[in-house]
Amino acid sequence: MVGSPFTPVNIPHDAVLTPDGAFYYVADNDWRLRGFSVAGSGALTPLANSPYWIEPMNVEIDDAGTRLFAADHSDDLIHVLDIDAVTGDLTPALHSPFPTDTNLPGSMLASDGFLYVVNGGPLGLSTTISVYKIDPSDGGLTPVPGSPFFRGIFSMGGGLAIGPSGLDHFLCYKEKAPKFSTTVSLADQFDTGSHLVKKGDLLCTPADKNSEGTLDEETHLESFKIAGPHEKLSGVMAVNQFGALRYDTKKASHLMVPTSKFVTVQPPSRTADGRATPDPPDPNSNVDHYRCVKAKVDKDGPDFVKGGTATVVDQFATRQVEIKKPSKLCVPTDKNGEGIKDPDQHLVCYKVKPDSKTSQDGLLITNQFRTEAEVEVKKEKELCVPSLKSVSCGNDTIDSAAEQCDGVDLGGLNCGFFGFSGGSLVCDSTCQIDTSGCSVCGNNTQDAGEECDGTDDANCPGLCTIECQCLSGREDVTPCSPSVTDTWSFNVTAGQQIVARVDTENVATAAGLWFGGECGSSAETFFSSDHFSCTFPPPFGYGDCAEETHNTAITGTCTLDVASTGLCANNGTGDYGLRVTVDGTLVFPTLTGDDQP
């Protein structure tokens, strides 16, 4: 079109259009947010106050087109900006910017009152997505419980989308309902066969647990007692917001059927004779049929931690419930050849004790088994929680959405992917990542995998690097030019392996270095060159450059010469750190020669 391309925009890396197509916002490589009004012809005109100086990496707009979210590329922040409906001008929302769960927020998606954010990670990869509840009054962001969520490895720059999958929590009440009995064929991941449906036992309402919201307030579940085949299983792993546990399954117990419901005092529609008639359950909902088997926690796995509580809100009441213990594992099942919508989404049902009992009569429900059946609910009995399941946890291969890892298969992850500086990941018995062996360098506490940490330096007093590794010594080659040399001495025994490394440690005194060693009066020699480009400009630090390995055949004294090469950030001084190990053990050489004027 005439006027295209429109300037000024320097290499745009993200952009977003308001839902009404009136305004267009671009995050570009100058780390500026630029706003444009969009003419009927599609032509762009810069907004009066554009650009906005917030250094955005990614941008997103809410469903209503009233707020823009911008992920800051230099700080762990998300800016929330109100959009003027007339001018398109942006102004910071109350309390903006907001801190994020982890570093460098990436791609974002705003949908149905929530903001989904891909968190940054090493090498442009991420393992987690943070989810925030958006305050409709002021745009405030509040992390939902459990955020950030681990979801494997993916690019932090990749897009996000809300798919059709997703399942609510369900609060199940003991029901009083007309008698019912039939026979159905059920096929699922556990068993296939004919089942006798005995009677209605529970009515389950979609529930908002701990202010997490609900996805589908209309689709309920009626849970019928059943009798049918089930081959007992041991060690089935299921994971949800309450944690990961292994279960031993016992017998088929219930069939949960999608159901619609309303209270007769507030009917949505009436027949010719004036009686209320509930509509059938929405066939396009994401709720499957679920066959439940009785289950108990495997005694050889982790124990269920009792005493947990949750605030649960549904269409009847708000109450606090105590989570007693898991009682049923419910798998999506194919009833009479109708198919399964989402084979990954399961339910684990926990017995609960409410702080006050809720009852409700005059309910009419409709499902595939009943039409306009009048039921009464008397007391909260169970909370059924969306879960993922694996029957193969323990085979050293990640082969289920429920598994973060499996034995030796860590999926390519390491401690760095979770924000740690070192240490070792472990895969626990429920195929979940255990970061207890990871370390946080810089907290002045020597953690697993660290030789020292700041002031916690008993292994090498005063010689701890910013990478939490011990040095053998620190010195300087002053001046850096002309070249000067330091000499260090240490003892060895024939057959031992020497590993030596020299490197500068900070940008102000970075220097190109050379070092050479000899053992037994020049009988053996070894040397290495530490190039200037390896240590300056940053990133740099001890360990950035190559090391020299030498296997000695001599018993006696070795010396190591460290010399400046004349390449310096500051000719006045060139500080360096020396690390020497002999057969893997750190040694502390003596400075026997200091060639400084």
Coordinates of C-alpha atoms in Angstrom, one line a residue:
M1 CA 0.0 0.0 0.0
V2 CA 1.1 3.6 -0.4
G3 CA 3.4 4.7 2.4
S4 CA 4.4 1.2 3.3
P5 CA 6.8 0.4 5.0
F6 CA 5.9 2.8 7.8
T7 CA 8.6 4.3 10.0
P8 CA 10.2 4.7 12.4
V9 CA 10.4 1.1 13.5
N10 CA 13.8 -0.6 13.9
I11 CA 13.4 -4.4 13.4
P12 CA 10.1 -5.1 15.1
H13 CA 10.1 -8.3 17.2
D14 CA 6.6 -8.3 18.5
A15 CA 3.4 -6.4 17.7
V16 CA -0.3 -6.4 18.7
L17 CA -3.5 -4.9 17.3
T18 CA -6.5 -3.9 19.4
P19 CA -9.6 -6.1 18.9
D20 CA -11.4 -3.2 17.1
G21 CA -8.5 -2.7 14.7
A22 CA -8.1 1.0 15.7
F23 CA -4.6 0.9 17.2
Y24 CA -1.4 -1.0 16.5
Y25 CA 1.6 -1.3 19.0
V26 CA 5.1 -2.5 18.1
A27 CA 8.0 -3.5 20.3
D28 CA 11.2 -2.9 18.2
N29 CA 14.9 -3.5 18.4
D30 CA 15.5 -0.1 19.9
W31 CA 13.7 -1.4 23.0
R32 CA 10.9 1.1 22.5
L33 CA 7.1 0.5 22.3
R34 CA 5.7 2.4 19.4
G35 CA 2.0 3.1 18.9
F36 CA 0.0 3.8 15.7
S37 CA -3.5 4.6 14.8
V38 CA -4.9 2.5 12.0
A39 CA -6.8 4.2 9.2
G40 CA -9.6 2.6 7.2
S41 CA -7.1 2.1 4.4
G42 CA -4.7 0.3 6.8
A43 CA -2.3 3.2 6.9
L44 CA -0.4 3.8 10.1
T45 CA 0.0 7.1 11.9
P46 CA 2.3 7.4 14.9
L47 CA 0.4 8.3 18.1
A48 CA 1.2 11.7 19.6
N49 CA 3.1 10.4 22.6
S50 CA 4.8 7.5 20.8
P51 CA 7.3 6.0 21.5
Y52 CA 6.8 4.8 25.1
W53 CA 10.1 4.3 27.0
I54 CA 9.5 1.0 28.7
E55 CA 12.0 -1.3 26.9
P56 CA 9.5 -4.0 25.8
M57 CA 10.4 -7.6 24.7
N58 CA 6.8 -8.8 24.0
V59 CA 3.4 -7.2 24.0
E60 CA -0.2 -8.4 24.5
I61 CA -3.6 -6.8 24.8
D62 CA -6.5 -8.1 26.9
D63 CA -9.8 -9.4 25.4
A64 CA -11.6 -6.1 25.9
G65 CA -8.8 -4.1 24.2
T66 CA -8.5 -1.8 27.2
R67 CA -5.1 -2.8 28.6
L68 CA -1.7 -3.6 27.1
F69 CA 0.9 -5.8 28.8
A70 CA 4.6 -5.4 28.0
A71 CA 7.3 -7.7 29.1
D72 CA 10.4 -5.7 30.0
H73 CA 13.6 -7.1 28.3
S74 CA 16.0 -5.8 30.9
D75 CA 14.1 -6.3 34.2
D76 CA 12.0 -9.1 35.5
L77 CA 8.9 -6.9 35.1
I78 CA 5.6 -6.8 33.3
H79 CA 4.2 -3.3 32.5
V80 CA 0.4 -2.9 32.5
L81 CA -0.7 0.1 30.4
D82 CA -4.3 1.5 30.1
I83 CA -5.3 2.2 26.4
D84 CA -7.2 5.3 25.8
A85 CA -10.2 4.2 23.7
V86 CA -10.2 7.5 21.7
T87 CA -6.6 8.4 21.2
G88 CA -4.8 5.0 21.7
D89 CA -2.5 6.7 24.2
L90 CA -0.9 4.5 26.9
T91 CA -0.7 5.4 30.6
P92 CA 0.6 3.1 33.3
A93 CA -2.0 1.2 35.3
L94 CA -2.2 1.5 39.0
H95 CA 0.8 -0.3 40.7
S96 CA 2.4 -1.0 37.3
P97 CA 5.0 -2.5 36.7
F98 CA 4.6 -5.9 38.4
P99 CA 7.4 -8.4 39.3
T100 CA 7.4 -11.7 37.5
D101 CA 7.8 -15.2 38.9
T102 CA 11.2 -15.8 37.2
N103 CA 13.6 -13.9 34.9
L104 CA 13.0 -12.4 31.5
P105 CA 9.4 -12.8 30.7
G106 CA 8.8 -13.9 27.1
S107 CA 5.7 -14.5 25.0
M108 CA 2.4 -13.7 26.6
L109 CA -1.3 -14.5 26.1
A110 CA -4.2 -12.7 27.7
S111 CA -7.4 -14.7 27.8
D112 CA -10.6 -14.8 29.9
G113 CA -9.1 -12.7 32.7
F114 CA -5.8 -14.4 32.9
L115 CA -2.3 -13.5 31.6
Y116 CA -0.1 -16.5 30.5
V117 CA 3.7 -15.7 30.4
V118 CA 6.5 -17.9 29.1
N119 CA 9.4 -17.4 31.5
G120 CA 13.0 -16.9 30.3
G121 CA 15.7 -19.5 30.6
P122 CA 19.2 -20.4 29.5
L123 CA 19.9 -20.4 25.7
G124 CA 16.5 -18.8 25.0
L125 CA 14.7 -21.9 26.3
S126 CA 12.1 -22.1 29.0
T127 CA 10.6 -24.8 31.2
T128 CA 7.8 -22.9 32.9
I129 CA 4.7 -20.8 32.2
S130 CA 3.5 -18.3 34.8
V131 CA -0.2 -17.6 35.1
Y132 CA -1.6 -14.3 36.6
K133 CA -5.2 -13.4 37.4
I134 CA -5.9 -9.9 35.9
D135 CA -7.8 -7.6 38.3
P136 CA -10.6 -6.2 36.1
S137 CA -10.7 -2.9 38.1
D138 CA -7.1 -1.8 37.9
G139 CA -5.2 -4.4 35.8
G140 CA -3.3 -5.7 38.8
L141 CA -1.6 -9.1 38.3
T142 CA -1.8 -11.8 40.9
P143 CA -0.1 -15.2 40.4
V144 CA -2.5 -18.1 40.6
P145 CA -1.7 -20.9 43.1
G146 CA 0.9 -23.2 41.7
S147 CA 2.4 -20.7 39.3
P148 CA 4.9 -21.0 37.6
F149 CA 3.9 -24.3 36.0
F150 CA 6.5 -26.7 34.6
R151 CA 5.6 -27.7 31.0
G152 CA 8.8 -29.3 29.5
I153 CA 11.3 -27.4 27.3
F154 CA 10.2 -24.9 24.7
S155 CA 11.4 -21.7 23.2
M156 CA 10.7 -18.6 25.3
G157 CA 9.9 -16.8 22.1
G158 CA 7.4 -19.3 20.9
G159 CA 3.7 -18.4 20.7
L160 CA 1.0 -19.4 23.2
A161 CA -2.5 -20.5 22.6
I162 CA -5.5 -21.7 24.6
G163 CA -6.5 -25.1 23.4
P164 CA -9.8 -26.9 23.9
S165 CA -8.4 -29.1 26.8
G166 CA -8.9 -28.1 30.4
L167 CA -11.0 -29.4 33.3
D168 CA -12.5 -27.8 36.3
H169 CA -12.4 -28.9 39.9
F170 CA -15.6 -30.6 40.9
L171 CA -17.2 -30.5 44.4
C172 CA -19.3 -33.6 44.9
Y173 CA -22.3 -33.8 47.2
K174 CA -24.2 -36.9 48.5
E175 CA -27.4 -36.9 46.4
K176 CA -30.9 -38.2 46.9
A177 CA -32.3 -39.0 43.5
P178 CA -34.8 -41.3 41.8
K179 CA -33.7 -44.9 41.4
F180 CA -32.0 -45.8 38.2
S181 CA -30.3 -48.8 36.6
T182 CA -28.9 -49.7 33.2
T183 CA -26.0 -51.5 31.5
V184 CA -23.3 -49.8 29.5
S185 CA -20.1 -50.7 27.7
L186 CA -17.0 -48.8 28.9
A187 CA -13.5 -48.8 27.3
D188 CA -10.6 -46.8 28.8
Q189 CA -6.9 -46.9 29.6
F190 CA -7.5 -49.5 32.4
D191 CA -10.2 -51.9 31.2
T192 CA -12.9 -52.7 28.6
G193 CA -16.2 -54.4 29.3
S194 CA -19.8 -54.2 30.3
H195 CA -20.7 -52.4 33.5
L196 CA -23.9 -52.3 35.5
V197 CA -24.9 -48.8 36.4
K198 CA -26.7 -49.1 39.8
K199 CA -27.8 -45.8 41.1
G200 CA -27.0 -42.1 41.4
D201 CA -24.7 -41.4 44.3
L202 CA -23.1 -38.0 44.0
L203 CA -23.8 -34.7 42.2
C204 CA -20.6 -32.8 41.4
T205 CA -20.6 -29.0 40.7
P206 CA -17.8 -27.1 38.9
A207 CA -15.9 -25.4 41.7
D208 CA -13.6 -22.5 42.1
K209 CA -10.8 -23.6 44.4
N210 CA -8.7 -21.0 46.0
S211 CA -9.9 -18.3 43.6
E212 CA -8.5 -20.1 40.5
G213 CA -11.7 -19.6 38.7
T214 CA -13.8 -22.1 36.6
L215 CA -13.8 -22.9 32.9
D216 CA -17.3 -24.2 32.4
E217 CA -19.9 -23.3 35.1
E218 CA -22.7 -25.2 33.2
T219 CA -21.4 -28.7 32.9
H220 CA -21.8 -30.8 36.1
L221 CA -21.1 -34.5 36.7
E222 CA -23.5 -37.0 38.2
S223 CA -21.6 -39.9 39.7
F224 CA -23.3 -43.3 39.5
K225 CA -22.3 -46.4 41.4
I226 CA -21.2 -49.2 39.0
A227 CA -20.1 -52.8 39.0
G228 CA -17.8 -54.1 36.3
P229 CA -14.3 -55.5 35.5
H230 CA -11.1 -54.0 36.7
E231 CA -7.6 -55.5 36.8
K232 CA -5.9 -54.2 39.9
L233 CA -2.8 -52.1 39.3
S234 CA 0.1 -51.1 41.5
G235 CA 2.2 -47.9 41.5
V236 CA 0.0 -45.9 39.1
M237 CA 1.3 -42.3 39.3
A238 CA -1.0 -39.3 39.3
V239 CA 0.0 -35.7 39.7
N240 CA -2.0 -32.5 40.3
Q241 CA -1.9 -29.3 42.4
F242 CA -1.8 -31.4 45.6
G243 CA 1.4 -33.2 44.5
A244 CA 2.4 -36.5 42.9
L245 CA 1.5 -39.8 44.4
R246 CA 1.5 -43.5 43.5
Y247 CA -1.7 -45.4 43.8
D248 CA -2.8 -49.0 44.0
T249 CA -6.2 -49.5 42.3
K250 CA -8.8 -51.8 43.8
K251 CA -12.1 -52.0 41.9
A252 CA -14.5 -50.1 39.6
S253 CA -16.7 -47.9 41.7
H254 CA -18.4 -45.0 39.8
L255 CA -19.2 -43.6 36.4
M256 CA -19.3 -39.8 36.2
V257 CA -21.7 -38.5 33.5
P258 CA -21.8 -34.9 32.1
T259 CA -24.9 -33.3 33.5
S260 CA -26.8 -30.1 33.4
K261 CA -28.6 -28.7 36.4
F262 CA -30.6 -25.7 37.7
V263 CA -32.6 -24.8 40.8
T264 CA -36.4 -24.9 40.1
V265 CA -36.9 -21.5 41.7
Q266 CA -34.8 -20.0 38.9
P267 CA -35.5 -22.0 35.8
P268 CA -34.1 -20.9 32.4
S269 CA -37.1 -22.3 30.5
R270 CA -40.5 -23.8 31.0
T271 CA -42.7 -26.3 29.2
A272 CA -46.3 -25.6 28.1
D273 CA -47.6 -26.7 31.5
G274 CA -45.2 -24.3 33.2
R275 CA -42.7 -26.9 34.5
A276 CA -39.0 -26.0 34.3
T277 CA -36.9 -28.0 31.8
P278 CA -33.1 -28.0 31.9
D279 CA -31.3 -28.1 28.6
P280 CA -29.1 -31.1 27.9
P281 CA -25.4 -30.9 28.7
D282 CA -23.4 -29.0 26.0
P283 CA -22.0 -31.6 23.7
N284 CA -19.1 -29.3 22.8
S285 CA -17.9 -29.0 26.4
N286 CA -14.5 -30.5 27.3
V287 CA -16.0 -32.8 30.0
D288 CA -15.8 -36.5 29.3
H289 CA -17.4 -39.5 31.0
Y290 CA -15.0 -40.7 33.7
R291 CA -14.8 -44.2 35.1
C292 CA -13.6 -44.2 38.7
V293 CA -11.7 -47.0 40.5
K294 CA -11.2 -47.1 44.2
A295 CA -7.5 -46.3 45.0
K296 CA -5.3 -46.0 48.0
V297 CA -1.8 -44.5 48.2
D298 CA 0.9 -47.1 47.5
K299 CA 2.7 -47.8 50.7
D300 CA 6.0 -48.0 48.9
G301 CA 5.7 -44.5 47.5
P302 CA 5.5 -41.0 49.1
D303 CA 2.8 -40.5 51.8
F304 CA -0.2 -38.2 51.3
V305 CA 0.4 -35.2 53.5
K306 CA -2.8 -34.7 55.6
G307 CA -4.1 -31.4 57.0
G308 CA -4.4 -29.4 53.8
T309 CA -7.3 -27.0 53.3
A310 CA -8.9 -25.2 50.4
T311 CA -11.5 -22.5 50.0
V312 CA -14.1 -23.9 47.5
V313 CA -16.8 -21.8 45.9
D314 CA -19.6 -23.1 43.8
Q315 CA -23.2 -22.2 42.9
F316 CA -24.4 -23.1 46.3
A317 CA -22.0 -21.7 48.9
T318 CA -18.4 -20.7 49.9
R319 CA -16.8 -22.9 52.4
Q320 CA -13.4 -24.1 53.7
V321 CA -12.8 -27.8 53.3
E322 CA -10.2 -30.0 54.9
I323 CA -8.6 -32.4 52.4
K324 CA -8.8 -35.8 54.1
K325 CA -7.3 -38.4 51.7
P326 CA -7.5 -39.5 48.1
S327 CA -10.2 -42.2 47.5
K328 CA -10.7 -42.6 43.7
L329 CA -8.8 -42.3 40.5
C330 CA -11.1 -41.4 37.5
V331 CA -10.0 -42.0 33.9
P332 CA -11.7 -40.7 30.8
T333 CA -13.8 -43.5 29.4
D334 CA -15.6 -44.3 26.1
K335 CA -19.2 -45.1 26.9
N336 CA -21.0 -47.1 24.3
G337 CA -18.6 -46.1 21.5
E338 CA -19.2 -42.3 22.0
G339 CA -15.4 -41.6 22.1
I340 CA -13.1 -39.7 24.4
K341 CA -12.5 -35.9 24.1
D342 CA -9.2 -35.6 26.1
P343 CA -7.4 -38.8 27.0
D344 CA -4.9 -36.9 29.2
Q345 CA -7.3 -35.2 31.6
H346 CA -8.1 -37.4 34.7
L347 CA -9.6 -36.7 38.1
V348 CA -8.4 -37.7 41.5
C349 CA -11.1 -37.4 44.1
Y350 CA -10.3 -36.6 47.7
K351 CA -12.6 -37.0 50.7
V352 CA -13.3 -33.6 52.3
K353 CA -14.7 -32.3 55.5
P354 CA -16.4 -28.9 55.1
D355 CA -16.4 -26.3 57.9
S356 CA -20.2 -26.1 57.4
K357 CA -22.4 -28.5 55.5
T358 CA -24.4 -27.4 52.5
S359 CA -27.7 -28.8 51.4
Q360 CA -30.0 -27.9 48.5
D361 CA -33.3 -29.3 47.3
G362 CA -35.5 -28.6 44.3
L363 CA -32.7 -29.4 41.7
L364 CA -33.5 -30.6 38.3
I365 CA -30.8 -32.5 36.3
T366 CA -30.6 -33.8 32.8
N367 CA -28.0 -36.2 31.3
Q368 CA -27.8 -39.3 29.1
F369 CA -29.5 -41.3 31.8
R370 CA -32.1 -38.9 33.2
T371 CA -34.3 -36.1 31.9
E372 CA -35.7 -33.5 34.4
A373 CA -34.9 -35.8 37.4
E374 CA -35.4 -34.0 40.7
V375 CA -32.6 -34.4 43.2
E376 CA -31.5 -33.1 46.5
V377 CA -27.9 -32.7 47.7
K378 CA -27.1 -33.0 51.4
K379 CA -23.4 -32.7 52.2
E380 CA -20.1 -32.1 50.5
K381 CA -18.3 -35.5 50.2
E382 CA -15.4 -35.2 47.7
L383 CA -13.3 -32.7 45.8
C384 CA -12.2 -34.1 42.4
V385 CA -9.1 -32.4 41.1
P386 CA -7.8 -32.3 37.5
S387 CA -4.8 -34.6 37.2
L388 CA -2.4 -36.3 34.9
K389 CA -1.6 -40.0 35.1
S390 CA 1.2 -42.4 34.2
V391 CA 1.3 -46.2 34.4
S392 CA 4.9 -46.4 33.1
C393 CA 6.7 -44.2 35.7
G394 CA 9.9 -46.0 36.5
N395 CA 10.9 -47.3 33.1
D396 CA 13.7 -44.6 32.6
T397 CA 11.8 -43.0 29.7
I398 CA 9.6 -40.0 29.7
D399 CA 6.5 -41.2 27.9
S400 CA 3.6 -39.5 29.6
A401 CA 2.4 -35.9 30.1
A402 CA 2.4 -36.7 33.8
E403 CA 6.1 -37.3 33.9
Q404 CA 8.6 -34.5 34.3
C405 CA 11.4 -37.0 34.2
D406 CA 11.8 -40.8 34.6
G407 CA 14.8 -42.3 36.3
V408 CA 17.9 -41.3 34.4
D409 CA 15.8 -39.5 31.7
L410 CA 15.8 -35.9 32.8
G411 CA 14.6 -34.6 29.5
G412 CA 17.8 -32.6 28.9
L413 CA 17.2 -30.5 32.0
N414 CA 19.7 -29.4 34.6
C415 CA 19.7 -27.1 37.6
G416 CA 20.2 -24.0 35.4
F417 CA 16.8 -24.4 33.8
F418 CA 15.2 -23.9 37.2
G419 CA 17.2 -20.7 38.1
F420 CA 19.9 -22.4 40.0
S421 CA 23.6 -21.9 39.4
G422 CA 24.8 -25.5 39.9
G423 CA 24.2 -28.8 41.6
S424 CA 22.4 -31.9 40.4
L425 CA 18.8 -32.7 39.5
V426 CA 17.2 -35.9 40.8
C427 CA 14.1 -37.6 39.4
D428 CA 12.0 -38.8 42.4
S429 CA 9.9 -41.9 42.6
T430 CA 6.8 -40.2 41.2
C431 CA 8.7 -39.1 38.1
Q432 CA 8.8 -35.4 39.2
I433 CA 11.9 -33.2 39.2
D434 CA 13.6 -32.8 42.6
T435 CA 15.8 -29.7 42.8
S436 CA 16.9 -30.2 46.4
G437 CA 20.4 -31.1 45.1
C438 CA 20.7 -27.8 43.2
S439 CA 22.6 -24.8 44.5
V440 CA 22.2 -21.1 44.5
C441 CA 25.6 -19.5 44.1
G442 CA 25.8 -16.1 45.8
N443 CA 23.8 -16.8 49.0
N444 CA 26.8 -17.1 51.3
T445 CA 25.9 -20.7 52.0
Q446 CA 27.9 -23.6 50.5
D447 CA 25.2 -25.8 48.8
A448 CA 25.5 -29.1 47.1
G449 CA 27.8 -28.9 44.1
E450 CA 29.7 -25.8 45.4
E451 CA 33.2 -25.7 46.8
C452 CA 32.5 -22.4 48.6
D453 CA 30.0 -19.5 48.5
G454 CA 30.9 -16.0 49.3
T455 CA 31.9 -15.8 53.0
D456 CA 31.3 -19.5 53.4
D457 CA 34.8 -20.3 52.2
A458 CA 36.3 -22.7 54.7
N459 CA 37.7 -24.8 51.8
C460 CA 39.7 -21.8 50.4
P461 CA 39.6 -18.8 52.7
G462 CA 39.4 -15.6 50.7
L463 CA 39.7 -17.4 47.4
C464 CA 36.1 -18.1 46.5
T465 CA 35.1 -17.1 43.0
I466 CA 31.8 -15.6 41.9
E467 CA 31.1 -19.1 40.4
C468 CA 31.4 -20.6 43.9
Q469 CA 34.6 -22.4 43.0
C470 CA 37.8 -22.3 45.0
L471 CA 41.0 -20.8 43.6
S472 CA 44.5 -21.8 44.5
G473 CA 45.6 -18.2 44.7
R474 CA 45.0 -14.6 43.5
E475 CA 47.7 -12.2 42.2
D476 CA 48.2 -9.4 39.7
V477 CA 50.6 -8.8 36.9
T478 CA 51.4 -5.1 37.4
P479 CA 51.9 -3.3 35.1
C480 CA 50.1 -5.2 32.4
S481 CA 52.6 -3.9 29.8
P482 CA 55.4 -4.4 29.5
S483 CA 55.0 -8.0 30.3
V484 CA 55.7 -9.2 33.9
T485 CA 55.8 -12.7 35.3
D486 CA 54.7 -14.4 38.6
T487 CA 56.1 -17.9 39.6
W488 CA 54.2 -20.4 41.7
S489 CA 55.5 -23.7 43.2
F490 CA 53.9 -26.9 44.3
N491 CA 54.9 -30.6 44.9
V492 CA 53.8 -33.7 42.9
T493 CA 54.3 -37.4 42.9
A494 CA 55.1 -39.4 39.7
G495 CA 51.9 -40.6 38.0
Q496 CA 49.7 -37.7 39.2
Q497 CA 47.6 -35.5 36.9
I498 CA 48.0 -31.7 37.1
V499 CA 45.1 -29.5 35.9
A500 CA 45.9 -25.8 35.8
R501 CA 43.8 -22.8 34.8
V502 CA 44.5 -19.1 34.9
D503 CA 41.8 -16.4 34.2
T504 CA 41.0 -12.8 34.9
E505 CA 38.0 -12.2 37.1
N506 CA 36.6 -8.7 36.5
V507 CA 36.1 -6.4 33.6
A508 CA 38.1 -3.5 35.0
T509 CA 41.3 -5.5 35.3
A510 CA 40.8 -8.0 32.4
A511 CA 44.1 -9.0 30.9
G512 CA 45.5 -11.3 28.3
L513 CA 47.6 -13.9 30.1
W514 CA 50.0 -16.7 29.3
F515 CA 51.1 -19.4 31.6
G516 CA 53.7 -22.2 31.4
G517 CA 54.7 -25.0 33.8
E518 CA 57.6 -27.3 34.3
C519 CA 58.3 -30.2 36.7
G520 CA 61.7 -31.4 37.8
S521 CA 64.1 -28.7 36.5
S522 CA 62.6 -28.4 33.0
A523 CA 62.5 -32.2 32.5
E524 CA 58.8 -31.8 31.8
T525 CA 57.0 -28.7 30.4
F526 CA 53.4 -27.6 29.7
F527 CA 51.9 -24.3 28.8
S528 CA 48.7 -22.6 27.6
S529 CA 47.7 -19.2 26.2
D530 CA 44.7 -17.4 27.7
H531 CA 43.6 -15.1 24.8
F532 CA 42.5 -11.6 25.4
S533 CA 39.2 -12.2 23.5
C534 CA 38.3 -15.0 25.9
T535 CA 38.1 -12.7 28.9
F536 CA 37.2 -9.3 27.5
P537 CA 34.7 -8.0 26.7
P538 CA 32.2 -9.8 29.0
P539 CA 31.0 -12.4 29.6
F540 CA 34.1 -13.5 31.3
G541 CA 35.2 -14.8 34.7
Y542 CA 37.1 -17.7 36.1
G543 CA 36.5 -20.8 34.0
D544 CA 35.7 -19.0 30.7
C545 CA 39.0 -20.0 29.1
A546 CA 40.8 -23.3 28.4
E547 CA 42.8 -25.2 31.0
E548 CA 46.0 -27.2 30.7
T549 CA 46.2 -30.9 31.8
H550 CA 49.6 -32.6 32.4
N551 CA 50.4 -36.1 33.6
T552 CA 53.7 -36.0 35.4
A553 CA 56.3 -38.8 35.6
I554 CA 58.4 -36.9 38.1
T555 CA 58.3 -36.8 41.9
G556 CA 59.4 -33.4 43.1
T557 CA 58.6 -29.7 42.6
C558 CA 56.6 -28.1 39.7
T559 CA 56.6 -24.4 39.0
L560 CA 54.0 -22.4 37.1
D561 CA 54.8 -19.0 35.5
V562 CA 52.0 -16.6 34.8
A563 CA 52.8 -13.6 32.5
S564 CA 50.9 -10.7 31.1
T565 CA 50.8 -10.4 27.3
G566 CA 50.5 -6.7 27.0
L567 CA 46.7 -6.8 26.1
C568 CA 44.9 -5.1 29.0
A569 CA 41.7 -3.4 29.9
N570 CA 43.8 -1.2 32.2
N571 CA 47.5 -1.1 31.7
G572 CA 47.9 -0.2 35.4
T573 CA 47.1 -3.7 36.6
G574 CA 46.0 -7.1 35.5
D575 CA 44.4 -9.2 38.3
Y576 CA 44.0 -12.9 37.9
G577 CA 43.0 -16.1 39.7
L578 CA 45.0 -19.4 39.6
R579 CA 43.5 -22.8 40.1
V580 CA 45.6 -26.0 40.3
T581 CA 44.4 -29.5 41.1
V582 CA 46.5 -32.6 41.5
D583 CA 44.6 -35.8 41.0
G584 CA 41.4 -33.8 41.4
T585 CA 42.4 -32.3 44.8
L586 CA 42.8 -28.5 45.0
V587 CA 46.4 -27.5 46.0
F588 CA 47.6 -24.1 47.1
P589 CA 50.9 -23.3 45.4
T590 CA 53.4 -20.9 47.0
L591 CA 54.2 -17.6 45.2
T592 CA 58.0 -17.9 44.9
G593 CA 58.6 -15.3 42.2
D594 CA 57.0 -11.9 41.7
D595 CA 58.4 -10.0 38.7
Q596 CA 56.9 -6.6 39.5
P597 CA 58.8 -3.3 39.5

